[in-house]
Short mmCIF file of C-alpha atoms and ligand atoms in Angstrom, two decimals:
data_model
loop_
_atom_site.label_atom_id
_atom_site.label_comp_id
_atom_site.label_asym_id
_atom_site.label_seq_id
_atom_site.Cartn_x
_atom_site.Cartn_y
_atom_site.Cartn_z
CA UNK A 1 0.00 0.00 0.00
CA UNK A 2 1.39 2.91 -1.26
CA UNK A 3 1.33 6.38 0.98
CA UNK A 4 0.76 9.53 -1.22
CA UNK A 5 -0.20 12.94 -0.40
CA UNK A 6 -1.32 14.36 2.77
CA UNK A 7 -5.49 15.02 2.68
CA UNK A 8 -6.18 16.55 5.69
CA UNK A 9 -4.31 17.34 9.59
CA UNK A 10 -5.97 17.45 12.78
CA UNK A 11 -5.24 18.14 16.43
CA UNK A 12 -4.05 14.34 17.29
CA UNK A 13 -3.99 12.95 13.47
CA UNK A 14 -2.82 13.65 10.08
CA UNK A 15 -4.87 11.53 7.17
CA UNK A 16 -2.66 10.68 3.88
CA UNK A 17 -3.95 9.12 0.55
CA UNK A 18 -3.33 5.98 -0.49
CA UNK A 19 -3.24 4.59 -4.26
CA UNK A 20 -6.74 2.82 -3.36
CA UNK A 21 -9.66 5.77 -3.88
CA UNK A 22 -11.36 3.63 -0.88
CA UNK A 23 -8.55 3.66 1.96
CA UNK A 24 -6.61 6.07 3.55
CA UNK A 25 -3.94 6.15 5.94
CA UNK A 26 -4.30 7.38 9.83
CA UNK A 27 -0.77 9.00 11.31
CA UNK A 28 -1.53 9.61 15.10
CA UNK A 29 0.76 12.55 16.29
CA UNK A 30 2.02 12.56 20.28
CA UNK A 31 -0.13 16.58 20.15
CA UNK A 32 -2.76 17.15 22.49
CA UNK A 33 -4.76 19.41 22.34
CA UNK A 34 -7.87 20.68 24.81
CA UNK A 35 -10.61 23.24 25.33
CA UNK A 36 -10.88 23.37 21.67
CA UNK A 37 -7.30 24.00 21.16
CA UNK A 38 -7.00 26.70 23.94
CA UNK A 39 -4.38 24.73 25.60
CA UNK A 40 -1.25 23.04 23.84
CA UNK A 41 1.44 20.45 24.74
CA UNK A 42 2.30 17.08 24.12
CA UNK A 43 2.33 13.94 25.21
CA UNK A 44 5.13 11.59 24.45
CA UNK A 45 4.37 8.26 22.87
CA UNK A 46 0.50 9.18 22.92
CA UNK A 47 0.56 8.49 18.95
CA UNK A 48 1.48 4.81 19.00
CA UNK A 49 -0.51 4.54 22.54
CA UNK A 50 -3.77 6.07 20.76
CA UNK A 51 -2.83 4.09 17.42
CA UNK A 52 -2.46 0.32 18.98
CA UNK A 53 -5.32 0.50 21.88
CA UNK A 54 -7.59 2.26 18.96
CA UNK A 55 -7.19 -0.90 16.66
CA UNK A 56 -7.54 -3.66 19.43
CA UNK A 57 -10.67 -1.71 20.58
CA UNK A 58 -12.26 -1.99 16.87
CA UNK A 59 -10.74 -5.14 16.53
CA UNK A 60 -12.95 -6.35 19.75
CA UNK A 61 -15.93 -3.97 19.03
CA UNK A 62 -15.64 -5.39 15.10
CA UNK A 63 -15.93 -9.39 16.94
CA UNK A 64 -19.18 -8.15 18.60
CA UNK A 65 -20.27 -6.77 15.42
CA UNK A 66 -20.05 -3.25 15.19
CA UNK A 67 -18.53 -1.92 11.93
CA UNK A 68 -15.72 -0.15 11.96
CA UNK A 69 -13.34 2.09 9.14
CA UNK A 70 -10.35 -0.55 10.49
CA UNK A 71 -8.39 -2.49 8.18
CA UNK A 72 -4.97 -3.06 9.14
CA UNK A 73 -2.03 -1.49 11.19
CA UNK A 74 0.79 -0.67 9.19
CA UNK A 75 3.34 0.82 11.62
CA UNK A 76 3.39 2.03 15.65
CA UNK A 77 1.54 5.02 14.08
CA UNK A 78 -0.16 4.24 11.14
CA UNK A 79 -2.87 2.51 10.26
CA UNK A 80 -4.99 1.85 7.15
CA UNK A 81 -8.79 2.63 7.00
CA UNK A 82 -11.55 2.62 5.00
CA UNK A 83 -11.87 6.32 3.22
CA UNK A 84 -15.22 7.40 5.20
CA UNK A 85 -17.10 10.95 5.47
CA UNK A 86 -17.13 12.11 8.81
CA UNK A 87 -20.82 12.89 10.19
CA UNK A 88 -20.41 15.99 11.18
CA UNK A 89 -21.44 14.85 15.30
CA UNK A 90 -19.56 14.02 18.34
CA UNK A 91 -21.64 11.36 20.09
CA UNK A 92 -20.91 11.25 23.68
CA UNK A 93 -22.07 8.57 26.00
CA UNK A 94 -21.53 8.61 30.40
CA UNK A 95 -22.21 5.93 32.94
CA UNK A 96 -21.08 7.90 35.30
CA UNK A 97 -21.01 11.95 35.76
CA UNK A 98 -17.85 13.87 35.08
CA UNK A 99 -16.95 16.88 33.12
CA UNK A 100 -18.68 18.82 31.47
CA UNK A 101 -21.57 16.83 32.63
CA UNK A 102 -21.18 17.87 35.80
CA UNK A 103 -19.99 21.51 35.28
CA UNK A 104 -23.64 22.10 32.81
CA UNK A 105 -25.60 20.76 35.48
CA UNK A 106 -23.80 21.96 38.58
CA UNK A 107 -23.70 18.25 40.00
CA UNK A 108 -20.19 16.55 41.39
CA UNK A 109 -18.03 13.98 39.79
CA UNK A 110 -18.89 10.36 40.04
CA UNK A 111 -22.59 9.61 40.20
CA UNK A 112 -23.04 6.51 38.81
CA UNK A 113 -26.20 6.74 36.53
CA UNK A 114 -29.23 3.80 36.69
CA UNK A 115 -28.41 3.72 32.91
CA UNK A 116 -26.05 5.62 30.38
CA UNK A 117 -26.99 8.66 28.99
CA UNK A 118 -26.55 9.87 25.18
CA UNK A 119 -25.81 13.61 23.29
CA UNK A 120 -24.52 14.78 20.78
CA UNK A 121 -22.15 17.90 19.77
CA UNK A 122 -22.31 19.45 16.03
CA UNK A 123 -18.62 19.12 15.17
CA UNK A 124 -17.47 22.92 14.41
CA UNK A 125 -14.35 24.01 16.22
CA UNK A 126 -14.84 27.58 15.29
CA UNK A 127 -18.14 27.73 17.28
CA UNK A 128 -16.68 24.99 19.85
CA UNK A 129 -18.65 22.31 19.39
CA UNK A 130 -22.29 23.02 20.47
CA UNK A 131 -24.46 21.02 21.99
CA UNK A 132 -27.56 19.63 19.91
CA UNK A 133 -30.24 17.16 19.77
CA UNK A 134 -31.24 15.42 16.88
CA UNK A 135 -33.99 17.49 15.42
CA UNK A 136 -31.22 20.39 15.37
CA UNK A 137 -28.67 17.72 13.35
CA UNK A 138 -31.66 16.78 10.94
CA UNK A 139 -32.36 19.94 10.05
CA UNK A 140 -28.71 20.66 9.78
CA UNK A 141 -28.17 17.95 7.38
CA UNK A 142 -25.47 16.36 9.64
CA UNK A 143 -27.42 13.05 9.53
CA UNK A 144 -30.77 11.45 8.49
CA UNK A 145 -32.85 10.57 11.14
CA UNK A 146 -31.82 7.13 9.92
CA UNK A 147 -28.31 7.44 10.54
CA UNK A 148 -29.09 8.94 14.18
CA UNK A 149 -30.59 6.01 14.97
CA UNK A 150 -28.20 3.51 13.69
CA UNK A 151 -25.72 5.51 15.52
CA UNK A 152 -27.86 5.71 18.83
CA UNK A 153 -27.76 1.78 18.82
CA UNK A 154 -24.46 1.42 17.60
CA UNK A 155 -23.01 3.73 20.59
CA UNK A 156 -24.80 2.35 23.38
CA UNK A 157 -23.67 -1.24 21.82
CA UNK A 158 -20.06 -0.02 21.92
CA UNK A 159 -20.99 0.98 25.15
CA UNK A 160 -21.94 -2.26 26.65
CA UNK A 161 -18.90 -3.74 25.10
CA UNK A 162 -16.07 -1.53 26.08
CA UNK A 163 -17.85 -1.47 29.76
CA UNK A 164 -17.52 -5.04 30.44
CA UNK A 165 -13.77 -5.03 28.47
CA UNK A 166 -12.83 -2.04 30.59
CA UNK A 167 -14.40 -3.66 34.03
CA UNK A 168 -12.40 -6.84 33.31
CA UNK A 169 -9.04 -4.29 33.09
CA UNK A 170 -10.21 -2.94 36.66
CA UNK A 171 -11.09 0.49 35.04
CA UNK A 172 -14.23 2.30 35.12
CA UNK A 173 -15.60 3.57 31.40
CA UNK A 174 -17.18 6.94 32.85
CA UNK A 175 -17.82 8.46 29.43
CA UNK A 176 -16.20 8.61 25.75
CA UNK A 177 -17.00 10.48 22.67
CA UNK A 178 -17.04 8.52 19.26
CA UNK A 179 -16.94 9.73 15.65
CA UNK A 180 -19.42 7.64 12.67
CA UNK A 181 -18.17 8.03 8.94
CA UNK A 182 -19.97 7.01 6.51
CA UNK A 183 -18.31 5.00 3.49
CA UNK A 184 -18.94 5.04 -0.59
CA UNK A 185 -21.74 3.08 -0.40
CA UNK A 186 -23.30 4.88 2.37
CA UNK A 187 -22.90 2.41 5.23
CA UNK A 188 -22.60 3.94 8.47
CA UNK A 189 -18.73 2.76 10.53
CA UNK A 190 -17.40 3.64 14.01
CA UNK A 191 -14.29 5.50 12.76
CA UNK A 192 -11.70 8.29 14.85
CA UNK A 193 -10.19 6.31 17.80
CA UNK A 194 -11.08 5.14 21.24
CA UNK A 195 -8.13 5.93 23.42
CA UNK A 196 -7.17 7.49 26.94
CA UNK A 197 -7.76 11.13 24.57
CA UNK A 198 -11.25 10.16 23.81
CA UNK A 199 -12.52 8.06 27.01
CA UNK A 200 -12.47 8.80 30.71
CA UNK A 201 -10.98 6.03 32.19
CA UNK A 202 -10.86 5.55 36.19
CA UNK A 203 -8.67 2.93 38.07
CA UNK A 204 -11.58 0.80 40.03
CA UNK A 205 -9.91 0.46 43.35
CA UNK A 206 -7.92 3.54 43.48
CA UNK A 207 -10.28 5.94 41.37
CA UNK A 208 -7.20 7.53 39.66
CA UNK A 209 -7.95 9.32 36.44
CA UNK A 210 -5.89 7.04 33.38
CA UNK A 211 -6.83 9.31 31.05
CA UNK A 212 -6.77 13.17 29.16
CA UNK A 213 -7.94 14.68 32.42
CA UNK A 214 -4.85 14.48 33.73
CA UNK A 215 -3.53 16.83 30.56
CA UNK A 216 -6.40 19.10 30.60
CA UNK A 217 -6.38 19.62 34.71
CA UNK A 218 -2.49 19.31 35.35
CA UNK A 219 -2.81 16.57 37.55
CA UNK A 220 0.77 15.42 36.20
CA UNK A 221 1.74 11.89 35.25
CA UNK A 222 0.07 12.02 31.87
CA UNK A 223 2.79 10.03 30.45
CA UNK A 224 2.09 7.23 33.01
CA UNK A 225 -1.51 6.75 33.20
CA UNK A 226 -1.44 6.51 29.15
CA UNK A 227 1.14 3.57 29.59
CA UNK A 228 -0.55 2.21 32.36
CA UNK A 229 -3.64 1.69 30.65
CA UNK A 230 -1.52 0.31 27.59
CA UNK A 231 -0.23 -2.59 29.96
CA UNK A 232 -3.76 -3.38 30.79
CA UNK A 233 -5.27 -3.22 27.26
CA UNK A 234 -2.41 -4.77 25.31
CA UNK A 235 -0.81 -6.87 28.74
CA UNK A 236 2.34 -5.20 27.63
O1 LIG B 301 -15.86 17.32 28.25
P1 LIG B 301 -16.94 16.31 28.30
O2 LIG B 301 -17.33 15.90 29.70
O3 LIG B 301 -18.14 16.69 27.49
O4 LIG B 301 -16.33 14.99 27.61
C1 LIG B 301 -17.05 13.77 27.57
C2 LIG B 301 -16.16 12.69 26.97
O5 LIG B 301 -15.93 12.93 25.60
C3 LIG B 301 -14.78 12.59 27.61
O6 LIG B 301 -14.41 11.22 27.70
C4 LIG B 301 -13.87 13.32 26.65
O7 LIG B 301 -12.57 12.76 26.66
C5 LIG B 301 -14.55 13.07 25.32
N1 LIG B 301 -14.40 14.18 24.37
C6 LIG B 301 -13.57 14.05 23.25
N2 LIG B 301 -13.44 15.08 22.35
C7 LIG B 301 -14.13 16.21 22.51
C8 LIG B 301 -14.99 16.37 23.62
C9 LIG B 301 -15.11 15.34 24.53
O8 LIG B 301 -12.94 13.00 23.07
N3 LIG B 301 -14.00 17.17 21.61
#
């Protein structure tokens, strides 16, 4: 698989060509980025962290049949996927409150909800992502209502999968965003990543955050809790 020209570069990612008009190739970057780019840095070996515990999760959520823009890793970094359009949504799913979650609704960190809870932000850094519900992304053209349902039940799928993957890893899923592309023949894939930048991911004895919080917040040893939960995901 040949790598050609660069299409398009992102906070975390940069997304190259590749001489089949149906796959492209994913380069994660060690960047980070938060509060819509407000604050900068990076985080040293995030790339290949995000990279490998992205394709085992797809891997697992593909077994369980959820369909994915995977198709093969090709280096630490990069990995080959299926060309998709981004829908233009963040879908965000919590089992447990934290973030901005808790900051919109003036509640504290770590109520565990009697089941998860689903929303969706209209993917637009200039205006920061808003909030909206599906009748605003309809009439947006973001989606069909089709597609917002076969992502509804796609996400809380992923949801009960990573949960009980996560659980058996000693770590609490609290919330994650995913992204849906759609591919040339219109079929709606999980695509982006799952990864300590995308989840929030709590130790289950200790509580400790193994995830971006500790980047956005300061809490120090960022580095660490990205290994960390590397060693659990990949036993490595
Ligand atoms: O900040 P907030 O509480 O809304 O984040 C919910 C979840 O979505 C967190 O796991 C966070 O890491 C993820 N997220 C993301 N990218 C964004 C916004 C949130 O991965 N742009």
């Amino acid at each position: 698989m040949e790598k050609k020209e660069q299409l398009y570069e992102g906070k975390a990612k940069k997304v190259f060509a590749t001489d089949d008009p149906n796959l492209v190739i994913v380069d994660y970057k060690d960047d980070a980025t938060a509060f819509n780019g407000l604050k900068k840095g990076s985080i040293a070996g995030k790339g290949v962290i995000n990279n490998v515990m992205s394709n085992h999760m797809f891997q697992l959520l593909e077994k369980q049949g959820v369909p994915t823009h995977f198709v093969e890793q090709l280096s630490e970094r990069e990995t080959l996927v299926k060309k998709v359009s981004i829908v233009p949504l963040e879908v965000i799913i919590r089992n447990i409150s934290a973030g901005s979650f808790a900051k919109r609704f003036g509640v504290e960190e770590g109520i565990v909800f009697d089941e998860p809870t689903i929303e969706f932000s209209y993917k637009n850094d200039d205006l920061g992502d808003p909030l909206m519900n599906a009748y605003h992304a309809v009439a947006l053209k973001a989606a069909t209502r089709e597609e917002i349902e076969t992502i509804k039940s796609m996400a809380f799928k992923v949801n009960e999968v990573m949960k009980q993957y996560f659980d058996s890893l000693n770590v609490i899923l609290v919330d994650f965003k995913l992204e849906f592309g759609k591919t040339a023949d219109g079929k709606i894939v999980l695509a982006d990543e799952i990864s300590p930048d995308t989840c929030r991911l709590w130790d289950k004895t200790t509580k400790e955050k193994l995830d971006k919080d500790r980047f956005r917040r300061d809490l120090g040893g960022v580095e660490e809790a990205y290994q960390e939960i590397m060693k659990r995901v990949m036993g490595k």
